[in-house]
């Protein structure tokens, strides 16, 4: 499994020979490590409807013919934008794809699409693959049911730490305690002044207060897991 941080909440997950692009906000993202017109994807997964997560999904899907996976409401909206290959799911549901199984989990947040269309409920993303399990929390506040996701023997958890719109550093440390991942990666911070955080300080606290290994990724950086 190879994981590349593309900036903000965008990641490229390569597993079982497939490239899965998560929350591809690239155009207008000051952290973006690739451009929307060059990134490769077999699948695009969208956690919720906000512009900093849907991002360039429509344009990338049209160019690459990637299948876009999201909740039902976002899927309907994507089809109206001319995206042909969509797979809609909803909270609590799992589906087996050729890269592994994806389950949509709860997230406490909003999900309105950029044009004001209702984007349904926001989701977290739980990938169960032959090369390990990965949880991308999407945008969310802390919730105690993360302990249930923590029963999935997570190799990796990707958590927002930016505060204001999502969990901040303190709650993401508490979330790490519930999720018990091997590795925890911060996201959704330092993109804009309002969500500036000290990731080095956060990493020290993770080491001190949890059993997980913090990995602070620079946009463009890849990890072999
Ligand atoms: Ni959001
Ligand atoms: Mn966001």
PDB file of C-alpha atoms and ligand atoms in Angstrom:
ATOM      1  CA  UNK A   1       0.000   0.000   0.000  1.00  0.00           C
ATOM      2  CA  UNK A   2       1.321   3.406  -0.959  1.00  0.00           C
ATOM      3  CA  UNK A   3      -0.173   6.602   0.407  1.00  0.00           C
ATOM      4  CA  UNK A   4       0.617  10.034  -1.033  1.00  0.00           C
ATOM      5  CA  UNK A   5      -0.492  13.260   0.658  1.00  0.00           C
ATOM      6  CA  UNK A   6      -1.725  15.766  -1.932  1.00  0.00           C
ATOM      7  CA  UNK A   7      -2.504  18.579   0.533  1.00  0.00           C
ATOM      8  CA  UNK A   8      -5.460  19.487   2.823  1.00  0.00           C
ATOM      9  CA  UNK A   9      -7.576  16.271   2.956  1.00  0.00           C
ATOM     10  CA  UNK A  10      -6.559  14.924  -0.455  1.00  0.00           C
ATOM     11  CA  UNK A  11      -4.672  11.636  -0.598  1.00  0.00           C
ATOM     12  CA  UNK A  12      -3.803   9.139  -3.313  1.00  0.00           C
ATOM     13  CA  UNK A  13      -4.028   5.566  -2.052  1.00  0.00           C
ATOM     14  CA  UNK A  14      -2.433   2.901  -4.227  1.00  0.00           C
ATOM     15  CA  UNK A  15      -3.436  -0.613  -3.261  1.00  0.00           C
ATOM     16  CA  UNK A  16      -3.936  -3.900  -5.126  1.00  0.00           C
ATOM     17  CA  UNK A  17      -2.733  -2.209  -8.318  1.00  0.00           C
ATOM     18  CA  UNK A  18      -5.453   0.478  -8.196  1.00  0.00           C
ATOM     19  CA  UNK A  19      -5.170   4.228  -7.637  1.00  0.00           C
ATOM     20  CA  UNK A  20      -7.805   5.687  -5.350  1.00  0.00           C
ATOM     21  CA  UNK A  21      -8.006   9.456  -5.115  1.00  0.00           C
ATOM     22  CA  UNK A  22      -9.620  10.740  -1.905  1.00  0.00           C
ATOM     23  CA  UNK A  23     -11.212  14.222  -1.604  1.00  0.00           C
ATOM     24  CA  UNK A  24      -9.381  15.709  -4.628  1.00  0.00           C
ATOM     25  CA  UNK A  25      -9.355  19.417  -3.783  1.00  0.00           C
ATOM     26  CA  UNK A  26      -6.417  20.544  -5.954  1.00  0.00           C
ATOM     27  CA  UNK A  27      -7.396  23.684  -7.881  1.00  0.00           C
ATOM     28  CA  UNK A  28      -7.358  26.555  -5.389  1.00  0.00           C
ATOM     29  CA  UNK A  29      -5.641  24.428  -2.741  1.00  0.00           C
ATOM     30  CA  UNK A  30      -2.411  26.238  -1.786  1.00  0.00           C
ATOM     31  CA  UNK A  31      -0.969  22.892  -0.581  1.00  0.00           C
ATOM     32  CA  UNK A  32      -1.821  20.935  -3.749  1.00  0.00           C
ATOM     33  CA  UNK A  33       1.038  18.607  -4.664  1.00  0.00           C
ATOM     34  CA  UNK A  34      -0.315  17.709  -8.125  1.00  0.00           C
ATOM     35  CA  UNK A  35      -2.545  19.429 -10.666  1.00  0.00           C
ATOM     36  CA  UNK A  36      -6.059  18.274 -11.465  1.00  0.00           C
ATOM     37  CA  UNK A  37      -5.151  17.800 -15.129  1.00  0.00           C
ATOM     38  CA  UNK A  38      -2.246  15.410 -14.420  1.00  0.00           C
ATOM     39  CA  UNK A  39      -3.302  13.248 -11.458  1.00  0.00           C
ATOM     40  CA  UNK A  40      -4.132   9.619 -12.219  1.00  0.00           C
ATOM     41  CA  UNK A  41      -7.100   7.779 -10.694  1.00  0.00           C
ATOM     42  CA  UNK A  42      -9.015   4.541 -11.148  1.00  0.00           C
ATOM     43  CA  UNK A  43     -11.409   5.583  -8.379  1.00  0.00           C
ATOM     44  CA  UNK A  44     -12.301   8.875  -6.712  1.00  0.00           C
ATOM     45  CA  UNK A  45     -13.845   8.742  -3.229  1.00  0.00           C
ATOM     46  CA  UNK A  46     -15.612  11.807  -1.798  1.00  0.00           C
ATOM     47  CA  UNK A  47     -16.281  12.078   1.948  1.00  0.00           C
ATOM     48  CA  UNK A  48     -18.797  14.959   1.792  1.00  0.00           C
ATOM     49  CA  UNK A  49     -20.103  17.757  -0.404  1.00  0.00           C
ATOM     50  CA  UNK A  50     -17.960  20.731   0.627  1.00  0.00           C
ATOM     51  CA  UNK A  51     -15.819  22.355  -2.034  1.00  0.00           C
ATOM     52  CA  UNK A  52     -12.553  21.582  -0.250  1.00  0.00           C
ATOM     53  CA  UNK A  53     -13.375  17.847  -0.603  1.00  0.00           C
ATOM     54  CA  UNK A  54     -15.349  17.498  -3.864  1.00  0.00           C
ATOM     55  CA  UNK A  55     -12.697  19.752  -5.369  1.00  0.00           C
ATOM     56  CA  UNK A  56     -11.835  18.755  -8.932  1.00  0.00           C
ATOM     57  CA  UNK A  57     -13.669  15.413  -8.799  1.00  0.00           C
ATOM     58  CA  UNK A  58     -15.932  16.163 -11.783  1.00  0.00           C
ATOM     59  CA  UNK A  59     -13.117  17.255 -14.103  1.00  0.00           C
ATOM     60  CA  UNK A  60     -10.802  14.408 -13.034  1.00  0.00           C
ATOM     61  CA  UNK A  61     -13.566  11.817 -13.435  1.00  0.00           C
ATOM     62  CA  UNK A  62     -14.357  13.067 -16.954  1.00  0.00           C
ATOM     63  CA  UNK A  63     -10.685  13.010 -17.979  1.00  0.00           C
ATOM     64  CA  UNK A  64      -9.644   9.697 -16.368  1.00  0.00           C
ATOM     65  CA  UNK A  65     -12.991   7.824 -16.544  1.00  0.00           C
ATOM     66  CA  UNK A  66     -12.431   6.992 -12.875  1.00  0.00           C
ATOM     67  CA  UNK A  67     -15.417   5.640 -10.959  1.00  0.00           C
ATOM     68  CA  UNK A  68     -16.566   8.110  -8.316  1.00  0.00           C
ATOM     69  CA  UNK A  69     -17.741   6.664  -5.000  1.00  0.00           C
ATOM     70  CA  UNK A  70     -19.778   8.819  -2.633  1.00  0.00           C
ATOM     71  CA  UNK A  71     -23.055   8.946  -0.758  1.00  0.00           C
ATOM     72  CA  UNK A  72     -26.301   8.833  -2.757  1.00  0.00           C
ATOM     73  CA  UNK A  73     -26.975  12.580  -2.794  1.00  0.00           C
ATOM     74  CA  UNK A  74     -23.492  13.511  -4.017  1.00  0.00           C
ATOM     75  CA  UNK A  75     -23.706  10.721  -6.591  1.00  0.00           C
ATOM     76  CA  UNK A  76     -26.948  12.178  -8.032  1.00  0.00           C
ATOM     77  CA  UNK A  77     -25.297  15.604  -8.220  1.00  0.00           C
ATOM     78  CA  UNK A  78     -22.219  14.154  -9.961  1.00  0.00           C
ATOM     79  CA  UNK A  79     -24.443  12.557 -12.610  1.00  0.00           C
ATOM     80  CA  UNK A  80     -26.081  15.946 -13.232  1.00  0.00           C
ATOM     81  CA  UNK A  81     -22.578  17.354 -13.778  1.00  0.00           C
ATOM     82  CA  UNK A  82     -22.013  14.726 -16.473  1.00  0.00           C
ATOM     83  CA  UNK A  83     -20.033  12.140 -14.505  1.00  0.00           C
ATOM     84  CA  UNK A  84     -20.967   8.773 -15.988  1.00  0.00           C
ATOM     85  CA  UNK A  85     -19.300   6.237 -13.699  1.00  0.00           C
ATOM     86  CA  UNK A  86     -20.588   6.594 -10.148  1.00  0.00           C
ATOM     87  CA  UNK A  87     -21.151   4.184  -7.286  1.00  0.00           C
ATOM     88  CA  UNK A  88     -23.448   5.415  -4.552  1.00  0.00           C
ATOM     89  CA  UNK A  89     -23.401   4.097  -1.009  1.00  0.00           C
ATOM     90  CA  UNK A  90     -24.519   5.302   2.403  1.00  0.00           C
ATOM     91  CA  UNK A  91     -23.550   5.377   6.053  1.00  0.00           C
ATOM     92  CA  UNK A  92     -22.966   1.916   7.497  1.00  0.00           C
ATOM     93  CA  UNK A  93     -22.857   0.278   4.083  1.00  0.00           C
ATOM     94  CA  UNK A  94     -19.864  -1.616   2.718  1.00  0.00           C
ATOM     95  CA  UNK A  95     -19.109  -2.668  -0.840  1.00  0.00           C
ATOM     96  CA  UNK A  96     -16.361  -4.882  -2.212  1.00  0.00           C
ATOM     97  CA  UNK A  97     -14.408  -3.206  -5.017  1.00  0.00           C
ATOM     98  CA  UNK A  98     -11.346  -4.639  -6.773  1.00  0.00           C
ATOM     99  CA  UNK A  99      -9.044  -2.655  -4.438  1.00  0.00           C
ATOM    100  CA  UNK A 100     -10.777  -3.999  -1.292  1.00  0.00           C
ATOM    101  CA  UNK A 101     -13.873  -3.174   0.703  1.00  0.00           C
ATOM    102  CA  UNK A 102     -14.966   0.392   1.401  1.00  0.00           C
ATOM    103  CA  UNK A 103     -17.386   1.223   4.212  1.00  0.00           C
ATOM    104  CA  UNK A 104     -18.933   4.650   4.754  1.00  0.00           C
ATOM    105  CA  UNK A 105     -18.865   5.530   8.450  1.00  0.00           C
ATOM    106  CA  UNK A 106     -20.470   8.357  10.377  1.00  0.00           C
ATOM    107  CA  UNK A 107     -19.003  11.840  10.520  1.00  0.00           C
ATOM    108  CA  UNK A 108     -20.405  14.847  12.369  1.00  0.00           C
ATOM    109  CA  UNK A 109     -20.240  17.756   9.958  1.00  0.00           C
ATOM    110  CA  UNK A 110     -22.171  19.319   7.024  1.00  0.00           C
ATOM    111  CA  UNK A 111     -22.241  18.283   3.366  1.00  0.00           C
ATOM    112  CA  UNK A 112     -23.804  20.955   1.122  1.00  0.00           C
ATOM    113  CA  UNK A 113     -22.428  20.892  -2.422  1.00  0.00           C
ATOM    114  CA  UNK A 114     -20.746  24.001  -3.939  1.00  0.00           C
ATOM    115  CA  UNK A 115     -23.909  25.061  -5.852  1.00  0.00           C
ATOM    116  CA  UNK A 116     -26.117  24.774  -2.745  1.00  0.00           C
ATOM    117  CA  UNK A 117     -27.497  21.299  -3.526  1.00  0.00           C
ATOM    118  CA  UNK A 118     -28.021  19.104  -0.464  1.00  0.00           C
ATOM    119  CA  UNK A 119     -25.079  16.709  -0.193  1.00  0.00           C
ATOM    120  CA  UNK A 120     -26.694  14.251   2.239  1.00  0.00           C
ATOM    121  CA  UNK A 121     -24.814  13.235   5.347  1.00  0.00           C
ATOM    122  CA  UNK A 122     -21.031  13.526   5.529  1.00  0.00           C
ATOM    123  CA  UNK A 123     -19.063  10.306   5.838  1.00  0.00           C
ATOM    124  CA  UNK A 124     -15.825   8.841   7.045  1.00  0.00           C
ATOM    125  CA  UNK A 125     -14.089   6.260   4.855  1.00  0.00           C
ATOM    126  CA  UNK A 126     -12.988   2.839   6.078  1.00  0.00           C
ATOM    127  CA  UNK A 127     -10.880   0.909   3.556  1.00  0.00           C
ATOM    128  CA  UNK A 128     -10.331  -2.779   4.317  1.00  0.00           C
ATOM    129  CA  UNK A 129      -7.716  -4.154   1.957  1.00  0.00           C
ATOM    130  CA  UNK A 130      -5.443  -7.173   1.642  1.00  0.00           C
ATOM    131  CA  UNK A 131      -2.574  -4.798   2.501  1.00  0.00           C
ATOM    132  CA  UNK A 132      -4.161  -3.401   5.656  1.00  0.00           C
ATOM    133  CA  UNK A 133      -7.024  -1.218   6.857  1.00  0.00           C
ATOM    134  CA  UNK A 134      -7.105   2.555   6.542  1.00  0.00           C
ATOM    135  CA  UNK A 135      -9.562   5.064   7.990  1.00  0.00           C
ATOM    136  CA  UNK A 136      -9.924   8.581   6.551  1.00  0.00           C
ATOM    137  CA  UNK A 137     -12.171  10.461   8.971  1.00  0.00           C
ATOM    138  CA  UNK A 138     -13.270  13.106   6.457  1.00  0.00           C
ATOM    139  CA  UNK A 139     -14.360  16.277   8.250  1.00  0.00           C
ATOM    140  CA  UNK A 140     -15.776  15.496  11.669  1.00  0.00           C
ATOM    141  CA  UNK A 141     -15.851  16.301  15.322  1.00  0.00           C
ATOM    142  CA  UNK A 142     -14.815  13.725  17.880  1.00  0.00           C
ATOM    143  CA  UNK A 143     -17.344  10.958  18.576  1.00  0.00           C
ATOM    144  CA  UNK A 144     -17.099   8.021  20.955  1.00  0.00           C
ATOM    145  CA  UNK A 145     -18.175   5.462  18.303  1.00  0.00           C
ATOM    146  CA  UNK A 146     -14.669   5.864  16.889  1.00  0.00           C
ATOM    147  CA  UNK A 147     -13.962   3.081  19.389  1.00  0.00           C
ATOM    148  CA  UNK A 148     -16.003   0.738  17.128  1.00  0.00           C
ATOM    149  CA  UNK A 149     -13.920   1.737  14.104  1.00  0.00           C
ATOM    150  CA  UNK A 150     -10.915   1.084  16.352  1.00  0.00           C
ATOM    151  CA  UNK A 151     -11.917  -2.593  16.476  1.00  0.00           C
ATOM    152  CA  UNK A 152     -10.898  -2.878  12.803  1.00  0.00           C
ATOM    153  CA  UNK A 153      -7.157  -3.141  13.516  1.00  0.00           C
ATOM    154  CA  UNK A 154      -6.312   0.002  11.613  1.00  0.00           C
ATOM    155  CA  UNK A 155      -2.910   0.209  10.026  1.00  0.00           C
ATOM    156  CA  UNK A 156      -3.483   3.917   9.337  1.00  0.00           C
ATOM    157  CA  UNK A 157      -5.865   6.626  10.513  1.00  0.00           C
ATOM    158  CA  UNK A 158      -5.997  10.010   8.765  1.00  0.00           C
ATOM    159  CA  UNK A 159      -7.518  12.648  11.036  1.00  0.00           C
ATOM    160  CA  UNK A 160      -8.287  16.356  10.678  1.00  0.00           C
ATOM    161  CA  UNK A 161      -6.484  18.500  13.259  1.00  0.00           C
ATOM    162  CA  UNK A 162      -7.210  22.013  11.981  1.00  0.00           C
ATOM    163  CA  UNK A 163      -9.925  22.928  14.528  1.00  0.00           C
ATOM    164  CA  UNK A 164     -12.699  25.484  13.855  1.00  0.00           C
ATOM    165  CA  UNK A 165     -14.470  23.330  11.184  1.00  0.00           C
ATOM    166  CA  UNK A 166     -13.347  19.894  12.458  1.00  0.00           C
ATOM    167  CA  UNK A 167     -11.585  18.266  15.371  1.00  0.00           C
ATOM    168  CA  UNK A 168      -8.645  20.242  16.643  1.00  0.00           C
ATOM    169  CA  UNK A 169      -5.350  18.806  17.875  1.00  0.00           C
ATOM    170  CA  UNK A 170      -6.641  17.884  21.347  1.00  0.00           C
ATOM    171  CA  UNK A 171      -9.715  15.991  20.115  1.00  0.00           C
ATOM    172  CA  UNK A 172      -7.695  14.276  17.383  1.00  0.00           C
ATOM    173  CA  UNK A 173      -5.397  12.929  20.115  1.00  0.00           C
ATOM    174  CA  UNK A 174      -8.458  11.598  21.975  1.00  0.00           C
ATOM    175  CA  UNK A 175      -9.713  10.143  18.655  1.00  0.00           C
ATOM    176  CA  UNK A 176      -6.363   8.392  18.176  1.00  0.00           C
ATOM    177  CA  UNK A 177      -6.817   6.772  21.594  1.00  0.00           C
ATOM    178  CA  UNK A 178     -10.203   5.392  20.464  1.00  0.00           C
ATOM    179  CA  UNK A 179      -9.044   4.316  16.986  1.00  0.00           C
ATOM    180  CA  UNK A 180      -5.716   2.765  18.061  1.00  0.00           C
ATOM    181  CA  UNK A 181      -4.153   2.880  14.589  1.00  0.00           C
ATOM    182  CA  UNK A 182      -0.570   1.791  13.971  1.00  0.00           C
ATOM    183  CA  UNK A 183       0.087   5.140  12.302  1.00  0.00           C
ATOM    184  CA  UNK A 184      -1.866   8.398  12.592  1.00  0.00           C
ATOM    185  CA  UNK A 185      -1.536  11.090   9.926  1.00  0.00           C
ATOM    186  CA  UNK A 186      -2.858  14.647  10.395  1.00  0.00           C
ATOM    187  CA  UNK A 187      -4.721  16.531   7.660  1.00  0.00           C
ATOM    188  CA  UNK A 188      -7.032  19.522   7.147  1.00  0.00           C
ATOM    189  CA  UNK A 189      -4.658  22.049   8.723  1.00  0.00           C
ATOM    190  CA  UNK A 190      -2.367  24.901   7.585  1.00  0.00           C
ATOM    191  CA  UNK A 191      -4.257  25.244   4.285  1.00  0.00           C
ATOM    192  CA  UNK A 192      -5.736  28.559   5.424  1.00  0.00           C
ATOM    193  CA  UNK A 193      -4.864  30.872   8.365  1.00  0.00           C
ATOM    194  CA  UNK A 194      -8.025  29.823  10.253  1.00  0.00           C
ATOM    195  CA  UNK A 195      -6.833  26.201  10.532  1.00  0.00           C
ATOM    196  CA  UNK A 196      -3.151  26.753  11.276  1.00  0.00           C
ATOM    197  CA  UNK A 197      -1.717  24.198  13.722  1.00  0.00           C
ATOM    198  CA  UNK A 198       1.692  23.120  14.998  1.00  0.00           C
ATOM    199  CA  UNK A 199       1.957  19.561  13.665  1.00  0.00           C
ATOM    200  CA  UNK A 200       5.305  18.903  15.389  1.00  0.00           C
ATOM    201  CA  UNK A 201       3.773  19.713  18.756  1.00  0.00           C
ATOM    202  CA  UNK A 202       0.772  17.524  17.906  1.00  0.00           C
ATOM    203  CA  UNK A 203       3.115  14.634  17.012  1.00  0.00           C
ATOM    204  CA  UNK A 204       4.899  14.932  20.365  1.00  0.00           C
ATOM    205  CA  UNK A 205       1.583  14.735  22.198  1.00  0.00           C
ATOM    206  CA  UNK A 206       0.520  11.679  20.166  1.00  0.00           C
ATOM    207  CA  UNK A 207       3.785   9.954  21.170  1.00  0.00           C
ATOM    208  CA  UNK A 208       3.309  10.849  24.813  1.00  0.00           C
ATOM    209  CA  UNK A 209      -0.389  10.065  25.163  1.00  0.00           C
ATOM    210  CA  UNK A 210      -1.194   7.268  22.693  1.00  0.00           C
ATOM    211  CA  UNK A 211       0.339   4.012  21.454  1.00  0.00           C
ATOM    212  CA  UNK A 212       0.174   5.162  17.812  1.00  0.00           C
ATOM    213  CA  UNK A 213       3.028   6.459  15.675  1.00  0.00           C
ATOM    214  CA  UNK A 214       2.434   9.996  14.364  1.00  0.00           C
ATOM    215  CA  UNK A 215       3.533  10.628  10.780  1.00  0.00           C
ATOM    216  CA  UNK A 216       3.395  14.248   9.639  1.00  0.00           C
ATOM    217  CA  UNK A 217       3.421  14.245   5.835  1.00  0.00           C
ATOM    218  CA  UNK A 218       4.535  17.116   3.638  1.00  0.00           C
ATOM    219  CA  UNK A 219       2.286  17.635   0.581  1.00  0.00           C
ATOM    220  CA  UNK A 220       3.714  15.479  -2.218  1.00  0.00           C
ATOM    221  CA  UNK A 221       5.270  13.002   0.204  1.00  0.00           C
ATOM    222  CA  UNK A 222       4.558   9.263  -0.138  1.00  0.00           C
ATOM    223  CA  UNK A 223       4.620   6.471   2.429  1.00  0.00           C
ATOM    224  CA  UNK A 224       5.017   2.765   1.695  1.00  0.00           C
ATOM    225  CA  UNK A 225       2.910   0.932   4.261  1.00  0.00           C
TER     226      UNK A 225
HETATM  227 NI1  LIG B   1     -16.237  20.097   5.195  1.00  0.00          NI
HETATM  228 MN1  LIG B   2     -13.210  20.550   4.887  1.00  0.00          MN
END
